Amino acid sequence: MSTLKDNLQKIYGTARGSLLLCVLSGAVFSLPFFVEGLFPLTYASLTAFLLLLSHEPLRGKTFRSFFCFLLGFLFPLYLWFTALYPLSSFGFSNATAFGIVLLCCLGIPALQGSVQAAVLQVSRFFPKGEAGVSPFLRAFGLASLWVLSEKLLAFGSLALPWGTVALSQTGCLPLLQTVSLFGADWIAFLTVAVCSLIAEALRCGRRSLLATGSGLFAVALLAGSVLLFLPLKETETLSVAAIQANISTDEKWEDDYLIKDFEAYRDLTEQAAQRGAKLILLPESAVAVDFTEGGVLHETFASIASEYDCTILLGVLRRGEDGESLHNSLVAISPDGELSAFYDKRHPVPFGEVLPLKGLFATLFPPLAELNLGEELTVSPTDAVLQVGPYGVGCYICFDSVFGSGERAGACTSFSVIATNDAWFRDSAGVKQHLRYAKLRAAESGKPVLRAANTGISALLDGKGRILRQTEPLEQDVLYGDLSLGGRATLYGCTGSLFPILSAVYLFCLLPYGFFRRHRSASSPK
């Protein structure tokens, strides 16, 4: 036992050993992203890392410390990219497919870890000292930095805000309810602030810090528990269905399978209509042909909608008015055959639907230019809330649901729909994590969510983010349910995401104060 203790002390006492422990802390931090019930590990691992950060061997190594922690977290998080292999739909050789998958599994964590670490290392300029308010200022400052670092990953052509702290907490239903107040960014702020306060308390022995951190978490948990037990206002129910045709990626984009795919969606949709579903949701780009008004897709599904007096929400690919631009859209076909406005996907998947920094990546690794099946999506600012009969429907297509609700969480929304195609990732952890983002979107708006996924997981969620029904992945199925309309208005639905703004304002005030303190300390007589 003493030998083991001595060896651990040797590791802990060196910079290299401490950085290794940062990586291990990050690996533990990733576990709740795979198993929802492990959400307490988020707090344990982050607190342990912050204690390491204040350890002598890591003094002055802020960027490296954060980078090692984030690499330990992001590398296992993105291992589900291995499910892409061998990318058979693209005709790549095994070596090329392996290279692309390796680039995803290593390149994305390295890039995102570098960006977040660069932001988080600003914490080295926070006020120093263990007395007074400095530890409190540092704790809330780091929480603010973390919020901004996550938001930074949501901007630009490389936007991939996948591993947000909020996703690790969906297993705690009371805490999940609080996103209805301040959005998912609040969960990141709360988690980092609580861990920072506890780490500061353990480091300098101040009970007031421990009491503040524990109290902040307790208040959030209490508020969430109250929201969880408050009943949702139910004005009416709508019989709904989500179609899961379970068409593999190899089949979906091959011309030889188009008729088979079309017939599968037609038959499953008619089956749902016969069962009495009044709103039927199909997945993203259900049939891989261009949709036109009066075309085969329109006429076929309009006939079903008319015969059974239902509305069909259809995921389609369509050309813009110029006849050239390609859009990934949702459109509603009403019982009279009329089309609603189109909602166009707002966040194309980097490399899958749009090639960021095209000249650079196409030169360095040309196969990346072929991942979007030969044509890039065009993004257009269509309304995120479609008017479908008497209902305002908040729309998300696949990757959109990873981003915040925005105007989709407003009072004009009766419910939301998510149409997606996760066939690329089979039954990997990425598919399950993508479903968990639907929980955040439902809780933010206080309104139910209907999700249709080509190969699963399709689901029906209530306005508190609870999954009422779901399908099994990689099975052909139709999900049926009664969607309870009414829900509740949420503070987040009215105000939107304020925490990034508040975090920026807080840091704008804190950093000059930190510089002032450091300057005064340096100029004061010893």
Short mmCIF file of C-alpha atoms in Angstrom, two decimals:
data_model
loop_
_atom_site.label_atom_id
_atom_site.label_comp_id
_atom_site.label_asym_id
_atom_site.label_seq_id
_atom_site.Cartn_x
_atom_site.Cartn_y
_atom_site.Cartn_z
CA MET A 1 0.00 0.00 0.00
CA SER A 2 2.77 2.44 0.93
CA THR A 3 4.55 1.69 -2.36
CA LEU A 4 1.41 2.51 -4.34
CA LYS A 5 0.98 5.72 -2.34
CA ASP A 6 4.60 6.69 -2.95
CA ASN A 7 4.27 6.05 -6.70
CA LEU A 8 1.10 8.15 -6.90
CA GLN A 9 2.85 10.93 -5.02
CA LYS A 10 5.73 10.82 -7.51
CA ILE A 11 3.31 11.12 -10.42
CA TYR A 12 1.28 13.85 -8.76
CA GLY A 13 4.44 15.78 -7.88
CA THR A 14 5.63 16.25 -11.46
CA ALA A 15 4.23 18.42 -14.24
CA ARG A 16 4.06 15.47 -16.65
CA GLY A 17 2.29 13.30 -14.09
CA SER A 18 -0.14 16.07 -13.21
CA LEU A 19 -0.99 16.62 -16.89
CA LEU A 20 -1.67 12.89 -17.18
CA LEU A 21 -4.07 13.18 -14.25
CA CYS A 22 -5.75 16.07 -16.10
CA VAL A 23 -6.33 13.71 -19.04
CA LEU A 24 -7.77 11.06 -16.72
CA SER A 25 -10.07 13.64 -15.09
CA GLY A 26 -11.32 14.58 -18.56
CA ALA A 27 -11.97 10.91 -19.38
CA VAL A 28 -14.13 10.58 -16.24
CA PHE A 29 -15.86 13.83 -17.22
CA SER A 30 -16.96 12.13 -20.47
CA LEU A 31 -18.72 9.18 -18.79
CA PRO A 32 -22.10 10.92 -18.15
CA PHE A 33 -22.31 11.57 -21.90
CA PHE A 34 -22.58 7.81 -22.36
CA VAL A 35 -24.61 6.86 -19.26
CA GLU A 36 -27.12 9.49 -18.11
CA GLY A 37 -27.27 8.19 -14.55
CA LEU A 38 -23.59 9.01 -14.03
CA PHE A 39 -24.22 12.78 -14.06
CA PRO A 40 -22.68 13.27 -10.55
CA LEU A 41 -19.30 12.33 -12.06
CA THR A 42 -19.36 15.64 -13.94
CA TYR A 43 -18.98 17.46 -10.63
CA ALA A 44 -16.48 15.03 -9.13
CA SER A 45 -14.16 15.01 -12.16
CA LEU A 46 -14.28 18.76 -12.79
CA THR A 47 -13.65 19.54 -9.12
CA ALA A 48 -10.68 17.15 -9.11
CA PHE A 49 -9.28 18.80 -12.23
CA LEU A 50 -9.62 22.31 -10.76
CA LEU A 51 -7.74 21.16 -7.68
CA LEU A 52 -5.00 19.83 -9.95
CA LEU A 53 -4.95 23.17 -11.74
CA SER A 54 -3.93 24.94 -8.52
CA HIS A 55 -1.22 22.35 -7.79
CA GLU A 56 2.36 23.65 -7.90
CA PRO A 57 3.62 21.59 -10.91
CA LEU A 58 0.87 23.11 -13.10
CA ARG A 59 1.38 26.74 -12.09
CA GLY A 60 1.86 28.77 -15.27
CA LYS A 61 0.70 25.85 -17.45
CA THR A 62 -2.93 26.92 -17.71
CA PHE A 63 -3.36 26.28 -21.43
CA ARG A 64 -1.68 22.85 -21.31
CA SER A 65 -3.72 21.84 -18.27
CA PHE A 66 -7.06 22.76 -19.83
CA PHE A 67 -6.03 21.23 -23.16
CA CYS A 68 -5.12 17.91 -21.54
CA PHE A 69 -8.40 17.84 -19.59
CA LEU A 70 -10.44 18.66 -22.70
CA LEU A 71 -8.55 16.14 -24.83
CA GLY A 72 -9.25 13.45 -22.23
CA PHE A 73 -12.93 14.41 -22.43
CA LEU A 74 -13.39 14.99 -26.17
CA PHE A 75 -11.46 12.00 -27.51
CA PRO A 76 -13.81 9.36 -26.02
CA LEU A 77 -16.80 11.63 -26.70
CA TYR A 78 -16.16 11.56 -30.46
CA LEU A 79 -15.21 7.90 -30.76
CA TRP A 80 -18.66 7.26 -32.21
CA PHE A 81 -17.25 8.60 -35.48
CA THR A 82 -15.73 5.12 -35.89
CA ALA A 83 -19.24 3.96 -36.82
CA LEU A 84 -18.75 5.78 -40.15
CA TYR A 85 -16.18 3.24 -41.29
CA PRO A 86 -15.88 2.05 -44.05
CA LEU A 87 -17.91 4.91 -45.65
CA SER A 88 -19.04 2.46 -48.32
CA SER A 89 -21.56 4.90 -49.83
CA PHE A 90 -18.72 7.04 -51.15
CA GLY A 91 -16.63 4.38 -52.82
CA PHE A 92 -13.53 5.19 -50.76
CA SER A 93 -10.76 2.68 -50.33
CA ASN A 94 -10.40 1.20 -46.84
CA ALA A 95 -7.24 3.27 -46.30
CA THR A 96 -8.97 6.53 -47.27
CA ALA A 97 -12.01 5.75 -45.12
CA PHE A 98 -9.72 4.93 -42.20
CA GLY A 99 -7.92 8.25 -42.68
CA ILE A 100 -11.18 10.22 -42.66
CA VAL A 101 -12.43 8.47 -39.52
CA LEU A 102 -9.08 8.95 -37.80
CA LEU A 103 -9.14 12.64 -38.72
CA CYS A 104 -12.60 12.98 -37.15
CA CYS A 105 -11.66 11.10 -33.98
CA LEU A 106 -8.39 12.96 -33.42
CA GLY A 107 -8.71 16.23 -35.34
CA ILE A 108 -12.01 17.40 -33.89
CA PRO A 109 -10.94 16.89 -30.22
CA ALA A 110 -7.60 18.58 -30.91
CA LEU A 111 -9.22 21.57 -32.62
CA GLN A 112 -12.03 22.03 -30.11
CA GLY A 113 -9.71 21.41 -27.16
CA SER A 114 -7.33 24.08 -28.44
CA VAL A 115 -10.12 26.63 -28.92
CA GLN A 116 -11.68 26.06 -25.50
CA ALA A 117 -8.32 25.93 -23.74
CA ALA A 118 -7.33 29.22 -25.36
CA VAL A 119 -10.48 30.83 -23.98
CA LEU A 120 -10.27 29.22 -20.54
CA GLN A 121 -6.63 30.17 -20.00
CA VAL A 122 -7.83 33.77 -19.67
CA SER A 123 -8.62 32.70 -16.10
CA ARG A 124 -4.93 33.23 -15.26
CA PHE A 125 -5.68 36.98 -15.26
CA PHE A 126 -8.37 36.72 -12.59
CA PRO A 127 -7.75 38.35 -9.17
CA LYS A 128 -5.35 36.35 -7.02
CA GLY A 129 -5.49 35.66 -3.30
CA GLU A 130 -7.40 33.46 -0.90
CA ALA A 131 -8.93 36.19 1.26
CA GLY A 132 -11.85 38.50 0.55
CA VAL A 133 -13.94 38.09 -2.59
CA SER A 134 -11.21 36.89 -4.95
CA PRO A 135 -12.12 33.15 -4.81
CA PHE A 136 -15.78 33.98 -5.49
CA LEU A 137 -14.82 36.23 -8.39
CA ARG A 138 -12.58 33.54 -9.87
CA ALA A 139 -15.26 30.85 -9.58
CA PHE A 140 -17.92 32.86 -11.37
CA GLY A 141 -15.32 34.12 -13.84
CA LEU A 142 -14.35 30.58 -14.85
CA ALA A 143 -18.03 29.66 -15.20
CA SER A 144 -18.51 32.67 -17.49
CA LEU A 145 -15.47 31.71 -19.57
CA TRP A 146 -16.78 28.17 -19.95
CA VAL A 147 -20.13 29.43 -21.23
CA LEU A 148 -18.39 31.63 -23.80
CA SER A 149 -16.03 28.83 -24.86
CA GLU A 150 -19.02 26.57 -25.57
CA LYS A 151 -20.78 29.32 -27.53
CA LEU A 152 -17.64 29.92 -29.58
CA LEU A 153 -17.82 26.31 -30.81
CA ALA A 154 -21.31 27.06 -32.17
CA PHE A 155 -20.11 29.75 -34.61
CA GLY A 156 -18.61 29.58 -38.06
CA SER A 157 -18.47 26.94 -40.76
CA LEU A 158 -16.76 24.49 -38.38
CA ALA A 159 -19.51 24.81 -35.77
CA LEU A 160 -19.86 21.57 -33.78
CA PRO A 161 -21.13 22.35 -30.25
CA TRP A 162 -21.67 18.70 -29.40
CA GLY A 163 -20.16 18.12 -25.96
CA THR A 164 -21.93 20.83 -23.98
CA VAL A 165 -22.01 20.45 -20.20
CA ALA A 166 -25.81 20.58 -20.27
CA LEU A 167 -25.92 17.27 -22.15
CA SER A 168 -24.15 15.56 -19.25
CA GLN A 169 -26.96 16.62 -16.89
CA THR A 170 -30.04 15.38 -18.78
CA GLY A 171 -30.15 12.41 -16.40
CA CYS A 172 -31.05 14.73 -13.51
CA LEU A 173 -34.70 15.62 -14.22
CA PRO A 174 -35.01 18.39 -11.60
CA LEU A 175 -31.90 20.12 -12.92
CA LEU A 176 -33.12 19.67 -16.50
CA GLN A 177 -36.22 21.73 -15.68
CA THR A 178 -34.15 24.81 -14.93
CA VAL A 179 -33.22 25.22 -18.60
CA SER A 180 -36.79 26.51 -18.99
CA LEU A 181 -35.64 29.54 -16.98
CA PHE A 182 -32.27 30.37 -18.50
CA GLY A 183 -31.51 27.86 -21.25
CA ALA A 184 -28.85 25.18 -21.56
CA ASP A 185 -26.03 27.73 -21.10
CA TRP A 186 -27.20 28.14 -17.52
CA ILE A 187 -26.42 24.48 -16.77
CA ALA A 188 -22.82 24.99 -17.91
CA PHE A 189 -22.52 28.11 -15.74
CA LEU A 190 -24.02 26.41 -12.71
CA THR A 191 -21.91 23.27 -13.00
CA VAL A 192 -18.59 25.07 -13.44
CA ALA A 193 -19.38 27.65 -10.75
CA VAL A 194 -20.30 24.97 -8.20
CA CYS A 195 -17.18 22.91 -8.96
CA SER A 196 -14.97 26.00 -8.83
CA LEU A 197 -16.34 27.10 -5.46
CA ILE A 198 -15.91 23.62 -3.98
CA ALA A 199 -12.36 23.36 -5.37
CA GLU A 200 -11.50 26.79 -3.92
CA ALA A 201 -12.96 25.72 -0.57
CA LEU A 202 -10.89 22.52 -0.49
CA ARG A 203 -7.79 24.41 -1.50
CA CYS A 204 -7.92 27.26 1.01
CA GLY A 205 -10.24 25.80 3.69
CA ARG A 206 -12.92 28.50 3.59
CA ARG A 207 -16.30 27.11 4.63
CA SER A 208 -18.12 30.09 3.10
CA LEU A 209 -17.01 28.94 -0.36
CA LEU A 210 -18.26 25.41 0.26
CA ALA A 211 -21.54 26.75 1.63
CA THR A 212 -22.00 29.02 -1.40
CA GLY A 213 -21.30 26.24 -3.91
CA SER A 214 -23.52 23.73 -2.13
CA GLY A 215 -26.24 26.33 -1.63
CA LEU A 216 -26.21 27.35 -5.29
CA PHE A 217 -26.65 23.75 -6.39
CA ALA A 218 -29.34 23.12 -3.75
CA VAL A 219 -31.35 26.18 -4.85
CA ALA A 220 -31.16 25.08 -8.50
CA LEU A 221 -32.23 21.57 -7.55
CA LEU A 222 -35.11 22.87 -5.44
CA ALA A 223 -36.33 25.22 -8.17
CA GLY A 224 -36.13 22.40 -10.70
CA SER A 225 -38.05 20.06 -8.40
CA VAL A 226 -40.85 22.61 -8.06
CA LEU A 227 -40.99 23.02 -11.85
CA LEU A 228 -40.99 19.25 -12.30
CA PHE A 229 -44.03 18.77 -10.07
CA LEU A 230 -45.99 21.71 -11.48
CA PRO A 231 -48.56 20.22 -13.90
CA LEU A 232 -48.38 21.01 -17.59
CA LYS A 233 -51.45 22.82 -18.83
CA GLU A 234 -53.20 20.53 -21.31
CA THR A 235 -55.73 22.17 -23.62
CA GLU A 236 -56.14 19.34 -26.15
CA THR A 237 -54.36 16.28 -27.52
CA LEU A 238 -53.28 15.56 -31.06
CA SER A 239 -52.83 12.03 -32.36
CA VAL A 240 -49.39 11.87 -33.98
CA ALA A 241 -47.07 9.38 -35.63
CA ALA A 242 -43.36 9.36 -36.51
CA ILE A 243 -42.22 7.23 -39.44
CA GLN A 244 -39.01 5.21 -39.07
CA ALA A 245 -38.38 3.37 -42.35
CA ASN A 246 -34.89 2.17 -41.32
CA ILE A 247 -33.19 2.76 -44.66
CA SER A 248 -29.42 2.37 -44.49
CA THR A 249 -27.03 4.98 -45.83
CA ASP A 250 -25.90 2.60 -48.57
CA GLU A 251 -29.49 2.33 -49.83
CA LYS A 252 -30.67 5.89 -49.25
CA TRP A 253 -28.37 7.57 -51.78
CA GLU A 254 -28.38 4.85 -54.45
CA ASP A 255 -30.69 5.34 -57.46
CA ASP A 256 -31.43 1.61 -57.60
CA TYR A 257 -33.22 1.80 -54.23
CA LEU A 258 -35.24 5.00 -54.79
CA ILE A 259 -38.49 3.28 -55.72
CA LYS A 260 -38.16 0.86 -52.80
CA ASP A 261 -37.47 3.73 -50.37
CA PHE A 262 -40.38 5.75 -51.73
CA GLU A 263 -42.78 2.81 -51.41
CA ALA A 264 -41.64 2.14 -47.83
CA TYR A 265 -42.38 5.70 -46.73
CA ARG A 266 -45.66 5.80 -48.66
CA ASP A 267 -46.90 2.55 -47.13
CA LEU A 268 -45.83 3.40 -43.57
CA THR A 269 -47.42 6.84 -43.84
CA GLU A 270 -50.70 5.38 -45.08
CA GLN A 271 -50.58 2.81 -42.28
CA ALA A 272 -50.22 5.62 -39.73
CA ALA A 273 -53.07 7.57 -41.32
CA GLN A 274 -55.30 4.51 -41.21
CA ARG A 275 -54.52 4.18 -37.49
CA GLY A 276 -55.97 7.66 -36.97
CA ALA A 277 -52.81 9.83 -36.72
CA LYS A 278 -53.72 13.43 -37.51
CA LEU A 279 -50.15 14.64 -37.82
CA ILE A 280 -47.51 12.38 -39.37
CA LEU A 281 -43.81 13.28 -39.30
CA LEU A 282 -41.31 11.81 -41.74
CA PRO A 283 -37.52 11.98 -41.27
CA GLU A 284 -34.99 14.32 -42.81
CA SER A 285 -34.77 14.09 -46.65
CA ALA A 286 -36.97 11.00 -46.50
CA VAL A 287 -36.76 10.18 -50.21
CA ALA A 288 -33.53 11.33 -51.85
CA VAL A 289 -35.04 13.11 -54.87
CA ASP A 290 -35.77 16.78 -55.45
CA PHE A 291 -39.21 17.79 -54.19
CA THR A 292 -41.37 19.93 -56.48
CA GLU A 293 -44.87 21.27 -56.06
CA GLY A 294 -47.21 19.03 -58.03
CA GLY A 295 -44.52 16.36 -58.36
CA VAL A 296 -44.76 12.69 -57.46
CA LEU A 297 -43.86 13.16 -53.79
CA HIS A 298 -46.32 16.01 -53.36
CA GLU A 299 -49.16 14.25 -55.14
CA THR A 300 -48.64 10.92 -53.38
CA PHE A 301 -48.58 12.28 -49.86
CA ALA A 302 -51.28 14.87 -50.61
CA SER A 303 -53.53 11.98 -51.65
CA ILE A 304 -52.96 10.27 -48.29
CA ALA A 305 -53.51 13.53 -46.38
CA SER A 306 -56.78 14.15 -48.25
CA GLU A 307 -58.15 10.62 -47.93
CA TYR A 308 -57.52 10.36 -44.19
CA ASP A 309 -57.90 14.05 -43.23
CA CYS A 310 -54.43 14.37 -41.74
CA THR A 311 -51.40 16.63 -42.07
CA ILE A 312 -48.05 15.22 -43.20
CA LEU A 313 -44.77 16.91 -42.29
CA LEU A 314 -42.27 15.76 -44.85
CA GLY A 315 -38.47 16.06 -44.85
CA VAL A 316 -37.42 16.90 -48.42
CA LEU A 317 -34.56 18.00 -50.62
CA ARG A 318 -35.55 20.88 -52.89
CA ARG A 319 -34.11 23.40 -55.30
CA GLY A 320 -34.24 27.12 -54.63
CA GLU A 321 -35.88 29.64 -56.90
CA ASP A 322 -32.69 29.85 -58.93
CA GLY A 323 -33.07 26.17 -59.79
CA GLU A 324 -29.52 25.46 -58.63
CA SER A 325 -29.21 25.90 -54.85
CA LEU A 326 -30.03 22.80 -52.79
CA HIS A 327 -32.03 23.02 -49.55
CA ASN A 328 -32.71 20.45 -46.84
CA SER A 329 -36.25 21.35 -45.79
CA LEU A 330 -39.42 20.51 -43.90
CA VAL A 331 -42.82 21.17 -45.45
CA ALA A 332 -46.36 20.42 -44.28
CA ILE A 333 -48.95 18.96 -46.66
CA SER A 334 -52.46 19.75 -45.43
CA PRO A 335 -55.62 17.69 -46.05
CA ASP A 336 -56.52 19.92 -48.99
CA GLY A 337 -53.13 19.22 -50.58
CA GLU A 338 -51.76 22.69 -49.99
CA LEU A 339 -48.14 23.18 -48.98
CA SER A 340 -47.02 25.24 -46.01
CA ALA A 341 -44.01 27.50 -46.13
CA PHE A 342 -40.69 25.66 -46.15
CA TYR A 343 -38.36 25.48 -43.19
CA ASP A 344 -34.76 25.10 -44.35
CA LYS A 345 -32.04 23.48 -42.26
CA ARG A 346 -30.04 26.25 -40.59
CA HIS A 347 -26.95 24.37 -39.48
CA PRO A 348 -25.48 22.11 -42.19
CA VAL A 349 -23.15 19.43 -40.87
CA PRO A 350 -19.49 20.39 -41.49
CA PHE A 351 -17.93 18.12 -44.14
CA GLY A 352 -21.18 16.16 -44.49
CA GLU A 353 -23.33 18.92 -46.02
CA VAL A 354 -20.91 21.79 -46.46
CA LEU A 355 -17.13 21.88 -46.81
CA PRO A 356 -15.69 24.58 -44.52
CA LEU A 357 -12.50 26.34 -45.60
CA LYS A 358 -12.98 24.59 -48.92
CA GLY A 359 -9.68 25.55 -50.52
CA LEU A 360 -7.62 24.48 -47.51
CA PHE A 361 -9.26 21.13 -46.79
CA ALA A 362 -9.72 20.17 -50.44
CA THR A 363 -5.99 20.76 -50.95
CA LEU A 364 -4.77 19.04 -47.79
CA PHE A 365 -7.14 16.07 -47.92
CA PRO A 366 -9.20 15.93 -51.16
CA PRO A 367 -11.50 13.02 -50.05
CA LEU A 368 -13.16 15.43 -47.59
CA ALA A 369 -14.63 17.28 -50.55
CA GLU A 370 -16.54 14.12 -51.51
CA LEU A 371 -18.24 13.58 -48.14
CA ASN A 372 -21.19 15.82 -48.99
CA LEU A 373 -22.36 13.43 -51.74
CA GLY A 374 -21.23 15.83 -54.43
CA GLU A 375 -23.32 18.90 -53.58
CA GLU A 376 -23.37 21.37 -50.71
CA LEU A 377 -26.49 22.60 -48.96
CA THR A 378 -27.57 26.20 -49.19
CA VAL A 379 -28.64 27.85 -45.94
CA SER A 380 -31.44 30.39 -46.07
CA PRO A 381 -33.12 32.33 -43.22
CA THR A 382 -36.58 30.76 -43.35
CA ASP A 383 -38.94 31.04 -40.38
CA ALA A 384 -38.17 28.44 -37.70
CA VAL A 385 -41.86 28.23 -36.74
CA LEU A 386 -44.21 26.82 -39.38
CA GLN A 387 -47.92 27.50 -39.21
CA VAL A 388 -49.54 24.09 -39.60
CA GLY A 389 -53.30 24.53 -39.39
CA PRO A 390 -54.01 26.17 -36.02
CA TYR A 391 -50.61 25.18 -34.61
CA GLY A 392 -47.27 26.93 -34.55
CA VAL A 393 -44.68 24.18 -35.00
CA GLY A 394 -41.05 24.75 -34.05
CA CYS A 395 -38.83 22.98 -36.58
CA TYR A 396 -35.43 21.32 -36.32
CA ILE A 397 -33.69 19.25 -38.94
CA CYS A 398 -31.03 16.90 -37.56
CA PHE A 399 -28.02 19.02 -36.50
CA ASP A 400 -30.28 22.02 -35.77
CA SER A 401 -31.45 20.35 -32.57
CA VAL A 402 -27.93 20.54 -31.11
CA PHE A 403 -28.18 24.34 -31.12
CA GLY A 404 -30.38 26.40 -28.79
CA SER A 405 -34.09 26.82 -29.37
CA GLY A 406 -34.06 30.54 -30.14
CA GLU A 407 -37.41 31.73 -31.47
CA ARG A 408 -38.68 28.12 -31.56
CA ALA A 409 -39.14 28.30 -27.78
CA GLY A 410 -41.45 31.29 -27.97
CA ALA A 411 -45.09 31.60 -27.02
CA CYS A 412 -46.19 31.11 -30.66
CA THR A 413 -45.03 27.49 -30.61
CA SER A 414 -47.59 24.75 -29.85
CA PHE A 415 -45.02 21.96 -30.12
CA SER A 416 -41.77 21.17 -31.93
CA VAL A 417 -40.68 18.50 -34.39
CA ILE A 418 -37.24 17.08 -35.12
CA ALA A 419 -36.66 15.32 -38.44
CA THR A 420 -33.30 13.59 -38.65
CA ASN A 421 -31.28 10.91 -40.38
CA ASP A 422 -28.71 9.34 -38.04
CA ALA A 423 -28.15 6.29 -40.25
CA TRP A 424 -24.50 7.28 -40.70
CA PHE A 425 -23.78 6.37 -37.08
CA ARG A 426 -25.83 3.17 -36.83
CA ASP A 427 -26.46 2.39 -33.14
CA SER A 428 -23.47 4.23 -31.68
CA ALA A 429 -23.34 6.54 -28.67
CA GLY A 430 -23.71 9.51 -31.03
CA VAL A 431 -27.27 8.44 -31.90
CA LYS A 432 -28.25 8.30 -28.23
CA GLN A 433 -26.54 11.61 -27.44
CA HIS A 434 -28.38 13.24 -30.34
CA LEU A 435 -31.68 12.09 -28.84
CA ARG A 436 -30.72 13.67 -25.50
CA TYR A 437 -30.51 17.07 -27.17
CA ALA A 438 -34.26 16.71 -27.82
CA LYS A 439 -34.72 16.64 -24.03
CA LEU A 440 -33.00 20.02 -23.72
CA ARG A 441 -35.09 21.52 -26.53
CA ALA A 442 -38.34 20.25 -24.97
CA ALA A 443 -37.48 21.52 -21.49
CA GLU A 444 -36.38 24.91 -22.84
CA SER A 445 -39.71 25.52 -24.55
CA GLY A 446 -42.01 23.76 -22.08
CA LYS A 447 -43.70 22.23 -25.14
CA PRO A 448 -43.75 18.62 -26.39
CA VAL A 449 -41.41 17.37 -29.10
CA LEU A 450 -42.04 14.74 -31.78
CA ARG A 451 -38.88 13.25 -33.29
CA ALA A 452 -38.70 11.12 -36.44
CA ALA A 453 -35.38 9.45 -37.26
CA ASN A 454 -34.80 7.38 -40.37
CA THR A 455 -33.06 4.52 -38.55
CA GLY A 456 -33.97 5.65 -35.02
CA ILE A 457 -34.26 6.69 -32.37
CA SER A 458 -37.73 8.21 -32.96
CA ALA A 459 -39.41 9.57 -29.85
CA LEU A 460 -42.23 11.54 -28.27
CA LEU A 461 -41.27 13.86 -25.38
CA ASP A 462 -43.39 15.98 -23.08
CA GLY A 463 -42.73 19.62 -22.19
CA LYS A 464 -40.50 18.62 -19.28
CA GLY A 465 -38.04 16.71 -21.42
CA ARG A 466 -39.27 13.26 -20.43
CA ILE A 467 -39.34 10.60 -23.12
CA LEU A 468 -42.86 9.18 -23.21
CA ARG A 469 -42.32 6.76 -26.07
CA GLN A 470 -39.41 5.78 -28.25
CA THR A 471 -38.49 3.24 -30.89
CA GLU A 472 -35.54 0.88 -31.01
CA PRO A 473 -32.72 1.86 -33.38
CA LEU A 474 -32.14 0.03 -36.66
CA GLU A 475 -35.71 -1.28 -36.87
CA GLN A 476 -38.53 -0.32 -39.22
CA ASP A 477 -41.31 1.05 -37.06
CA VAL A 478 -44.01 3.67 -36.65
CA LEU A 479 -44.18 5.52 -33.35
CA TYR A 480 -47.71 6.45 -32.27
CA GLY A 481 -48.77 8.72 -29.46
CA ASP A 482 -50.99 11.53 -28.24
CA LEU A 483 -49.22 14.87 -28.20
CA SER A 484 -50.55 17.00 -25.32
CA LEU A 485 -50.88 20.59 -26.48
CA GLY A 486 -50.77 23.58 -24.21
CA GLY A 487 -47.61 23.00 -22.21
CA ARG A 488 -46.37 26.05 -20.36
CA ALA A 489 -44.78 29.34 -21.23
CA THR A 490 -41.15 29.49 -20.09
CA LEU A 491 -38.92 32.37 -19.13
CA TYR A 492 -36.34 31.17 -21.65
CA GLY A 493 -39.02 31.11 -24.34
CA CYS A 494 -39.64 34.81 -23.71
CA THR A 495 -36.09 36.08 -23.16
CA GLY A 496 -33.89 33.70 -25.12
CA SER A 497 -30.35 32.89 -24.04
CA LEU A 498 -29.07 35.63 -21.71
CA PHE A 499 -26.19 33.82 -20.05
CA PRO A 500 -23.62 34.32 -22.83
CA ILE A 501 -24.37 38.06 -22.70
CA LEU A 502 -24.28 38.19 -18.91
CA SER A 503 -21.05 36.18 -18.91
CA ALA A 504 -19.40 38.57 -21.35
CA VAL A 505 -20.48 41.58 -19.26
CA TYR A 506 -19.19 39.96 -16.07
CA LEU A 507 -15.79 39.22 -17.64
CA PHE A 508 -15.64 42.74 -19.08
CA CYS A 509 -15.80 44.02 -15.50
CA LEU A 510 -13.71 41.29 -13.86
CA LEU A 511 -10.63 41.32 -16.09
CA PRO A 512 -9.80 45.04 -15.62
CA TYR A 513 -10.27 44.55 -11.88
CA GLY A 514 -7.86 41.59 -11.99
CA PHE A 515 -5.26 43.65 -13.88
CA PHE A 516 -5.69 46.46 -11.36
CA ARG A 517 -5.17 44.09 -8.43
CA ARG A 518 -2.07 42.58 -10.01
CA HIS A 519 -0.61 46.01 -10.79
CA ARG A 520 -1.28 47.27 -7.28
CA SER A 521 0.25 44.14 -5.77
CA ALA A 522 3.35 44.48 -7.95
CA SER A 523 3.84 48.17 -7.15
CA SER A 524 3.20 47.94 -3.41
CA PRO A 525 6.32 48.01 -1.15
CA LYS A 526 7.48 44.56 -0.04
#
